Amino acid sequence: MTRFAVFRRVVFAAALTPAAALVYWTFTGDFTANPIDFITDTTGTTALTLLVFTLTVTPLRRVTGRNELIRLRRMLGLFAFFYACLHMLTWVVLDWFFDVASMAADVVDRPFITLGMTTFLLLVPLALTSTAGMIRRLGRRWQQLHRLVYVAGVTAVIHSWWVVKADFRQPRLWALALCVLFGFRAWWALQSRSGSTRTRPAFQNS
Amino acid sequence: MLIRKAPDVRYSEVTPKSFYVRRREFIAAAAAAAVGAAAAFSPAGTGRARAQGARAKLPNVRKGPFGTDEKLNSFADISGYNNYYEFGADKDDPARNAHRLVTRPWTIRVDGLVKSPASYDIDSFIKPHPLEERIYRLRCVEAWSMVIPWVGFPLADVIKRLDPLPSARFVEFTTLNDAKQMPGVRVPVLDWPYVEGLRIDEAMHPLAILAVGLYGEVLPNQNGSPIRLVVPWKYGFKSIKSIVRIRFTDQQPRTAWNVANAREYGFYSNVNPTVDHPRWSQATERRLGEFFRRKTLMFNGYGDQVASLYSGMDLRKYY
Ligand code: HEM
């Protein structure tokens, strides 16, 4: 096994840790006085963390020049979706126990739930088209589609911001992380644009 | 946008030799970061309750009125799941951090529109009042609730003893604000110190008590030792903890959550299933220990006792 393959496995195991911990705590009963809230928060925070990690892969790859990092991207993205599913299912099954009317009212009336649902729905097509076959079949459109991940990042951060009552340190940190990541991309986009004009001196001369 | 697909080359073909050597460290550091990130928040909520402060039985506690036969929440839940931001914003932070609070000696300053402003030692402040057990529902604004056997005495008796001037229309309470004991106040989450208040007629209501105990024992620090307010028909944050000052005033107090966000937290903050918090519904609540949500009751089920305090008031406006 190459060292990078080992690293991938370590990341895989780390991403699985919160789920494993939740299973473990189910058996130990060590779950706070409000288990449903705790599961909601743990799965939501993990989903957002992994979503931000997913968005970090490409900038990190450019900064470090380590192209193999790209192989972490799909895994991290799918893990983010996995925890988003658990998070959403916690809400459907544990919080409301399939009370469809109340859930529908929640989605309509509460902006933070609306955004949570929006985020989730944005992640669904990305997860469905994450296979190699889909990437091949969709070609250029795959990249266009997967830009939705930026929108999902933004809506997820706003969703987590609106959950909070007063201590905004954590959502502020997520917002800052997104700004830095988007900053990198904007900077590179600008550079490549000005770079492309620089490569056309012949055109200017003519 | 730069989402380019990776060129399909083996990294061994492009990675310079020096990286091979350093890769071990790189992997170790990255793995540590990933595991650290995973672990950092995961166990956060699982600190089991510890009683902080002296666990001592209170003597001569008699049964008080307004009981309920609902199932009590456990001592562990009541003392392990707290909103007490002075000790941190997570529910288990208070149980973890409140051991730093020194509750003796403790002084309560009484001032404002009162016949004789004075400072009282906590024990002499409590002493004139016989202790009684009051089993109350507590409804948090976050839509969870508990049933709690407090030990305390009617606030009305205290107010009569303190003898406010007739011009006093409100009573304002202040929590200790000491960064040495309370790590949470170093973070400007709220405009410290925590301040709460009631209209005098609300404060004189027989349901309103000052609590000094829980389950027949001295109040754990994280529950607001040495003395706290309990107003069971209002959202939990009105029941201010660890009181160091009681001030009588003719102006509506500037209460902490109202100052932080007036649209979401009104001065009255009576439990009201028909007035939603802007961000979540108040129609239902989860009683801790139960799976299904239950309907939230008007004035937390104390409507028969307290509704007359608000007759003629538009409770949508005065939320
Ligand atoms: C069906 C969609 C979703 C619903 C109904 C939903 C609902 C919720 C609820 C009820 C909470 C807890 C509020 C509380 O503690 O009082 C929450 C918290 C949170 N959710 Fe979601 N959510 C959804 C999707 C998502 C997605 C897709 C993400 C991230 C990718 C996410 C990230 C978070 C985060 C970070 C928190 C805050 C956890 C904390 O308290 O630290 N949610 N969500």
XYZ file of C-alpha atoms and ligand atoms in Angstrom:
568
model
C 0.000 0.000 0.000
C 1.339 3.443 -0.840
C 1.631 5.946 1.941
C -1.103 7.990 0.381
C -3.426 4.983 0.444
C -2.690 4.671 4.135
C -3.456 8.347 4.590
C -6.735 7.919 2.744
C -7.714 5.133 5.058
C -6.861 7.212 8.073
C -9.062 10.018 6.781
C -11.803 7.483 6.077
C -11.596 6.174 9.627
C -11.554 9.695 11.071
C -14.636 10.641 9.073
C -16.391 7.579 10.406
C -15.486 8.344 14.025
C -18.489 10.555 14.880
C -20.918 7.914 13.575
C -19.075 5.195 15.474
C -19.140 7.348 18.594
C -22.898 7.842 18.250
C -23.405 4.076 17.990
C -21.134 3.522 20.977
C -22.970 6.089 23.087
C -26.258 4.482 22.137
C -25.086 1.403 23.990
C -23.421 3.159 26.909
C -26.409 5.475 27.352
C -23.952 8.335 27.787
C -25.962 10.703 25.700
C -26.796 13.858 27.707
C -30.242 14.573 29.086
C -31.441 15.437 25.588
C -30.202 12.713 23.220
C -32.177 13.858 20.176
C -30.740 17.342 20.337
C -27.284 15.905 20.861
C -27.561 13.605 17.839
C -28.903 16.470 15.731
C -26.013 18.707 16.711
C -23.351 16.026 16.280
C -24.520 14.926 12.838
C -25.118 18.524 11.683
C -21.725 19.726 12.840
C -20.006 16.710 11.280
C -21.816 17.238 7.975
C -20.778 20.884 7.857
C -17.196 20.123 8.886
C -16.848 17.549 6.127
C -18.502 19.839 3.599
C -15.952 22.535 4.376
C -13.132 19.972 4.236
C -14.432 18.949 0.817
C -14.201 22.544 -0.345
C -10.676 22.735 1.064
C -9.284 19.941 -1.077
C -8.778 21.863 -4.297
C -7.188 24.972 -2.747
C -4.990 22.763 -0.578
C -3.954 20.828 -3.625
C -2.944 23.987 -5.461
C -1.118 25.464 -2.522
C 0.811 22.304 -1.717
C 1.163 21.101 -5.284
C 0.118 17.652 -4.094
C -2.255 16.506 -6.779
C -3.096 13.211 -5.153
C -5.178 15.096 -2.609
C -7.918 15.259 -5.208
C -8.621 11.634 -4.448
C -9.944 12.663 -1.050
C -12.538 14.987 -2.479
C -15.253 12.558 -3.453
C -14.825 10.577 -0.261
C -15.132 13.656 1.921
C -18.096 14.909 -0.087
C -19.909 11.604 0.226
C -19.218 11.498 3.946
C -20.645 14.998 4.252
C -23.755 13.742 2.476
C -23.880 10.655 4.699
C -23.937 12.801 7.844
C -26.427 15.196 6.249
C -28.682 12.158 5.697
C -28.298 11.072 9.316
C -28.973 14.642 10.427
C -32.094 14.908 8.284
C -33.296 11.466 9.374
C -32.790 12.410 13.018
C -35.163 15.275 12.412
C -37.704 13.139 10.542
C -37.648 10.073 12.785
C -36.511 11.116 16.246
C -37.564 14.737 16.414
C -40.932 14.569 14.649
C -41.552 10.858 14.201
C -42.896 11.245 10.644
C -45.330 13.991 11.631
C -45.462 15.241 8.049
C -47.734 18.215 8.708
C -45.509 19.599 11.449
C -42.380 19.039 9.408
C -43.885 20.776 6.404
C -44.897 23.702 8.601
C -41.357 23.823 9.962
C -39.817 23.942 6.502
C -42.152 26.747 5.471
C -42.176 28.814 8.675
C -38.633 28.543 9.966
C -35.948 30.019 7.736
C -33.218 27.920 9.354
C -35.084 24.716 8.548
C -35.804 25.994 5.037
C -32.092 26.494 4.517
C -31.230 23.126 6.051
C -33.622 21.454 3.641
C -32.243 23.525 0.758
C -28.735 22.426 1.639
C -29.781 18.823 1.806
C -31.597 18.974 -1.535
C -28.540 20.601 -3.118
C -26.342 17.765 -1.917
C -28.594 15.005 -3.307
C -27.798 15.460 -7.030
C -24.122 15.885 -6.201
C -24.053 12.574 -4.356
C -26.038 10.831 -7.110
C -23.636 12.018 -9.804
C -20.461 11.273 -7.898
C -19.744 7.968 -9.616
C -17.029 7.631 -12.240
C -19.639 6.652 -14.793
C -21.655 9.799 -14.148
C -18.571 11.969 -14.327
C -17.775 10.504 -17.732
C -21.310 10.699 -18.995
C -21.936 14.286 -17.927
C -18.576 15.639 -19.110
C -18.416 19.430 -18.835
C -21.873 19.577 -17.352
C -20.614 17.568 -14.385
C -18.356 20.459 -13.376
C -21.139 22.962 -13.834
C -23.484 20.849 -11.722
C -20.945 20.349 -8.989
C -20.474 24.075 -8.541
C -23.672 23.734 -6.515
C -21.412 22.610 -3.706
C -20.470 26.266 -3.137
C -24.104 27.194 -2.784
C -24.556 24.283 -0.369
C -21.573 25.515 1.651
C -23.105 28.962 1.969
C -26.608 27.758 2.843
C -25.207 25.254 5.362
C -23.242 27.969 7.146
C -26.249 30.288 7.276
C -28.378 27.381 8.529
C -25.927 26.707 11.349
C -25.738 30.453 12.103
C -29.500 30.722 12.524
C -29.555 27.777 14.922
C -27.475 29.675 17.437
C -29.001 31.834 20.161
C -26.112 34.036 21.165
C -22.707 32.391 20.944
C -21.843 32.948 17.299
C -18.186 32.001 17.553
C -18.541 28.684 15.764
C -20.694 29.817 12.829
C -18.462 32.857 12.492
C -15.503 30.522 12.151
C -17.286 28.550 9.433
C -18.171 31.744 7.582
C -14.556 32.867 7.809
C -13.365 29.486 6.500
C -15.718 29.787 3.520
C -14.527 33.338 2.816
C -10.895 32.216 2.833
C -11.649 29.284 0.538
C -13.680 31.419 -1.832
C -10.990 34.080 -1.668
C -8.407 31.611 -2.935
C -10.624 30.635 -5.816
C -11.530 34.185 -6.740
C -7.857 35.146 -6.673
C -6.912 32.256 -8.938
C -9.793 32.972 -11.259
C -8.627 36.576 -11.619
C -5.036 35.480 -12.105
C -5.869 33.008 -14.792
C -7.881 35.669 -16.567
C -5.099 38.254 -16.492
C -2.667 35.426 -17.211
C -4.512 34.585 -20.373
C -4.307 38.185 -21.631
C -0.610 38.194 -20.952
C -0.186 35.165 -23.131
C -1.586 37.044 -26.091
C 1.014 39.696 -26.874
C 0.920 38.843 -30.555
C -2.728 39.713 -30.610
C -1.991 43.130 -29.063
C 0.648 43.859 -31.627
C -1.455 43.103 -34.579
C -13.939 28.788 -10.878
C -11.218 26.234 -10.672
C -12.632 22.806 -10.250
C -10.373 20.974 -12.582
C -10.132 17.268 -12.672
C -6.913 15.805 -11.407
C -4.524 14.726 -14.078
C -4.417 10.992 -13.804
C -0.822 10.488 -12.886
C 0.562 8.387 -10.114
C 1.783 10.671 -7.416
C 4.923 8.583 -7.205
C 5.765 9.809 -10.694
C 5.597 13.468 -9.768
C 6.497 13.618 -6.129
C 10.069 14.624 -5.513
C 12.129 12.382 -3.325
C 12.237 14.792 -0.397
C 8.486 14.484 -0.066
C 8.736 10.764 0.390
C 10.882 11.376 3.374
C 8.621 13.972 4.864
C 5.435 12.186 4.000
C 5.424 10.197 7.173
C 5.229 13.377 9.182
C 2.715 14.851 6.796
C 0.408 11.856 7.159
C 0.780 11.805 10.893
C -0.029 15.500 11.158
C -2.971 15.308 8.767
C -4.388 12.250 10.458
C -4.032 13.902 13.828
C -5.822 16.954 12.472
C -8.650 14.867 11.027
C -9.088 12.749 14.121
C -8.770 15.827 16.274
C -11.445 17.575 14.279
C -13.684 14.541 14.554
C -13.078 14.170 18.244
C -13.150 17.848 19.135
C -16.882 18.166 19.042
C -17.988 14.560 19.380
C -17.576 13.905 23.082
C -18.564 17.478 23.896
C -22.036 16.626 25.003
C -21.345 13.494 26.909
C -19.923 14.759 30.162
C -22.085 13.091 32.742
C -23.518 15.276 35.409
C -21.485 15.903 38.458
C -22.907 17.706 41.417
C -20.806 20.822 41.798
C -20.737 22.324 45.237
C -21.369 20.694 48.551
C -24.008 17.973 48.343
C -25.660 18.609 51.647
C -29.198 17.936 52.807
C -31.249 20.976 53.688
C -32.923 20.755 57.101
C -36.640 21.223 57.806
C -37.999 21.281 54.276
C -41.781 21.051 54.228
C -44.021 20.317 51.277
C -45.210 23.434 49.512
C -48.326 24.100 47.408
C -48.752 23.868 43.603
C -47.424 20.322 43.324
C -47.696 18.107 40.291
C -47.810 14.339 40.042
C -45.798 14.370 36.828
C -42.631 12.288 36.774
C -39.631 14.172 38.128
C -36.504 14.521 36.050
C -33.460 12.923 37.618
C -30.952 14.846 39.681
C -28.343 13.939 37.034
C -30.406 15.477 34.232
C -31.318 18.598 36.165
C -27.744 19.218 37.257
C -26.098 18.083 34.019
C -28.080 19.896 31.341
C -27.999 23.603 31.993
C -28.118 26.914 30.221
C -25.783 29.021 32.318
C -23.687 30.926 29.802
C -21.409 32.371 32.485
C -19.924 28.876 32.619
C -20.015 28.223 28.858
C -22.588 27.962 26.086
C -22.813 24.163 25.845
C -25.334 22.351 27.991
C -22.706 20.419 29.926
C -20.286 23.325 30.370
C -21.920 24.504 33.608
C -21.617 21.043 35.192
C -17.988 21.005 34.147
C -17.034 24.520 35.167
C -19.288 25.613 38.011
C -17.073 24.070 40.687
C -15.087 27.296 40.459
C -17.978 29.257 41.883
C -17.509 30.183 45.533
C -20.934 30.488 47.147
C -19.854 31.290 50.716
C -19.344 34.004 51.736
C -21.919 35.610 49.438
C -23.485 39.023 49.660
C -26.735 40.256 48.189
C -27.092 43.984 47.696
C -30.617 45.349 47.944
C -31.066 48.893 46.621
C -33.117 51.202 44.446
C -36.612 52.208 45.555
C -36.522 50.477 48.905
C -36.932 51.811 52.425
C -33.498 50.767 53.631
C -30.909 49.802 51.025
C -28.505 47.261 52.494
C -26.189 44.369 51.828
C -27.102 40.993 53.270
C -25.022 37.951 53.970
C -26.635 35.030 52.161
C -27.325 32.973 55.265
C -28.942 35.813 57.157
C -30.905 36.641 54.000
C -32.331 33.116 53.831
C -32.728 32.527 57.556
C -36.107 34.216 58.209
C -37.793 32.039 55.589
C -39.021 28.493 56.195
C -37.937 26.239 53.345
C -40.521 24.437 51.256
C -40.379 22.042 48.344
C -41.975 23.274 45.123
C -42.296 20.821 42.262
C -42.524 22.885 39.086
C -42.385 22.388 35.377
C -39.544 24.289 33.734
C -40.035 25.202 30.087
C -36.942 26.409 28.239
C -37.359 28.834 25.343
C -35.496 26.186 23.277
C -38.611 23.962 23.444
C -37.492 21.403 26.024
C -38.836 21.014 29.531
C -38.227 19.288 32.849
C -40.051 18.709 36.134
C -37.933 19.895 39.038
C -38.307 19.624 42.826
C -36.959 22.982 43.972
C -36.469 23.988 47.574
C -37.054 27.626 48.334
C -39.431 30.231 49.676
C -41.912 32.676 48.180
C -40.376 35.766 46.612
C -43.384 37.673 47.921
C -42.259 37.061 51.517
C -38.811 38.416 50.693
C -40.205 41.508 49.025
C -42.487 42.229 51.966
C -39.527 41.951 54.284
C -37.342 44.213 52.133
C -40.136 46.811 52.063
C -39.912 48.575 48.678
C -41.280 52.123 48.293
C -44.757 52.474 46.770
C -43.138 53.982 43.683
C -41.355 50.691 42.898
C -43.033 49.044 39.924
C -40.402 46.509 38.934
C -37.807 44.372 40.624
C -34.513 43.748 38.896
C -32.085 40.910 39.646
C -28.404 40.665 38.753
C -26.153 37.606 38.523
C -22.573 37.548 39.738
C -20.163 38.734 37.044
C -16.702 37.496 37.907
C -14.359 36.286 35.182
C -12.141 34.567 37.749
C -14.920 32.173 38.688
C -16.941 32.279 35.503
C -14.945 31.541 32.346
C -17.971 32.286 30.146
C -18.109 36.003 30.905
C -14.779 36.500 29.150
C -16.722 35.908 25.950
C -19.059 38.779 25.015
C -21.972 36.458 24.258
C -24.325 38.597 26.337
C -23.867 42.062 27.766
C -22.681 40.921 31.205
C -23.773 40.895 33.964
C -26.924 38.866 33.384
C -29.946 40.916 34.402
C -33.551 39.821 34.741
C -36.668 41.462 36.063
C -40.337 41.166 36.898
C -43.209 43.523 37.408
C -43.845 43.864 41.149
C -47.226 42.154 40.893
C -45.611 39.237 39.037
C -42.901 39.041 41.664
C -45.511 39.031 44.434
C -47.342 36.084 42.887
C -47.291 33.035 45.187
C -45.843 30.841 42.412
C -42.650 32.914 42.188
C -39.941 31.669 44.535
C -36.308 32.123 45.344
C -34.736 28.673 45.314
C -31.772 27.528 47.372
C -32.116 23.788 46.907
C -32.911 20.897 44.623
C -34.071 17.409 45.596
C -33.865 18.390 49.262
C -30.204 19.313 48.934
C -28.235 22.513 48.608
C -28.578 23.820 45.049
C -25.711 22.618 42.800
C -23.598 25.526 41.588
C -24.565 24.962 37.958
C -28.229 25.370 38.861
C -27.658 28.853 40.251
C -26.350 28.455 43.768
C -26.511 29.962 46.287
C -29.837 31.555 45.381
C -31.879 31.844 42.202
C -35.255 32.920 40.982
C -37.880 30.430 39.773
C -40.884 31.758 37.830
C -42.449 28.614 36.383
C -44.927 30.270 34.006
C -42.146 32.031 32.095
C -39.400 30.670 29.864
C -36.443 29.385 31.831
C -34.105 32.273 31.100
C -36.291 34.567 33.226
C -35.364 32.480 36.282
C -32.040 34.181 36.932
C -29.250 32.340 38.755
C -26.684 33.168 41.454
C -28.205 36.507 42.423
C -25.961 39.225 43.893
C -28.266 42.213 43.604
C -31.955 42.970 43.929
C -32.973 46.455 42.844
C -36.425 48.019 42.999
C -37.188 50.464 40.235
C -39.953 52.369 38.467
C -38.476 51.573 35.034
C -38.787 48.290 33.188
C -35.416 46.561 33.697
C -33.135 46.077 30.693
C -33.015 42.311 30.818
C -30.043 40.461 29.314
C -31.704 38.486 26.528
C -34.001 41.353 25.647
C -30.961 43.602 25.212
C -29.227 40.910 23.141
C -32.166 40.395 20.811
C -35.399 42.263 21.524
C -37.289 40.695 18.635
C -36.718 37.171 19.931
C -36.848 37.671 23.701
C -39.421 39.975 25.209
C -39.441 41.352 28.721
C -42.428 39.224 29.715
C -41.456 35.954 28.030
C -44.445 34.098 29.377
C -44.679 30.545 28.084
C -47.100 30.888 25.205
C -47.681 28.178 22.585
C -49.474 30.628 20.293
C -46.601 33.087 19.967
C -43.692 31.482 18.143
C -40.120 32.382 18.626
C -39.044 33.833 15.251
C -36.789 30.869 14.645
C -38.691 27.948 16.116
C -42.193 26.951 17.086
C -43.309 27.173 20.704
C -46.398 25.027 20.125
C -44.726 21.824 21.340
C -41.894 20.858 23.617
C -39.826 17.801 24.425
C -40.024 16.794 28.046
C -36.549 15.461 28.709
C -36.771 11.704 29.102
C -39.731 11.387 26.740
C -39.597 10.497 23.065
C -42.677 12.189 21.680
C -43.125 15.917 21.805
C -45.962 17.161 23.950
C -48.132 20.191 23.518
C -46.913 23.288 25.323
C -49.500 24.690 27.710
C -50.399 28.358 28.051
C -48.361 29.874 30.901
C -46.687 26.460 31.155
C -49.890 25.049 32.635
C -50.126 27.718 35.347
C -52.777 29.748 33.535
C -55.397 29.287 36.270
C -53.030 30.944 38.710
C -51.404 33.687 36.642
C -53.593 34.593 33.657
C -55.248 37.409 35.610
C -51.898 39.198 35.858
C -52.130 39.844 32.142
C -55.813 40.467 31.589
C -56.343 43.097 28.937
C -52.796 42.805 27.634
C -52.067 41.843 24.038
C -49.698 38.932 24.602
C -48.586 39.013 20.967
C -47.255 42.498 21.565
C -45.999 41.919 25.097
C -44.327 38.583 24.397
C -33.427 18.345 5.920
C -32.577 19.240 6.185
C -32.176 19.742 7.565
C -32.929 19.928 8.678
C -34.417 19.676 8.858
C -32.054 20.420 9.721
C -32.455 20.709 11.002
C -31.613 21.092 12.014
C -31.993 21.243 13.381
C -33.398 21.016 13.927
C -30.898 21.615 14.075
C -30.764 21.784 15.564
C -31.254 23.034 16.106
C -31.120 23.036 17.593
O -30.124 22.534 18.123
O -32.014 23.549 18.225
C -29.811 21.717 13.135
C -28.551 22.091 13.465
C -27.499 22.096 12.568
N -27.527 21.677 11.258
Fe -29.149 21.092 10.244
N -30.796 20.523 9.207
C -30.829 20.109 7.900
C -29.764 20.017 7.028
C -28.465 20.321 7.359
C -27.335 20.158 6.493
C -27.415 19.615 5.070
C -26.226 20.575 7.182
C -24.782 20.633 6.783
C -24.249 20.247 5.703
C -26.672 20.989 8.500
C -25.852 21.469 9.488
C -26.256 21.812 10.752
C -25.385 22.339 11.756
C -23.907 22.642 11.614
C -26.164 22.536 12.896
C -25.721 23.131 14.214
C -25.275 22.100 15.172
C -24.869 22.732 16.476
O -25.737 23.094 17.252
O -23.680 22.868 16.693
N -28.044 20.815 8.564
N -30.268 21.384 11.875
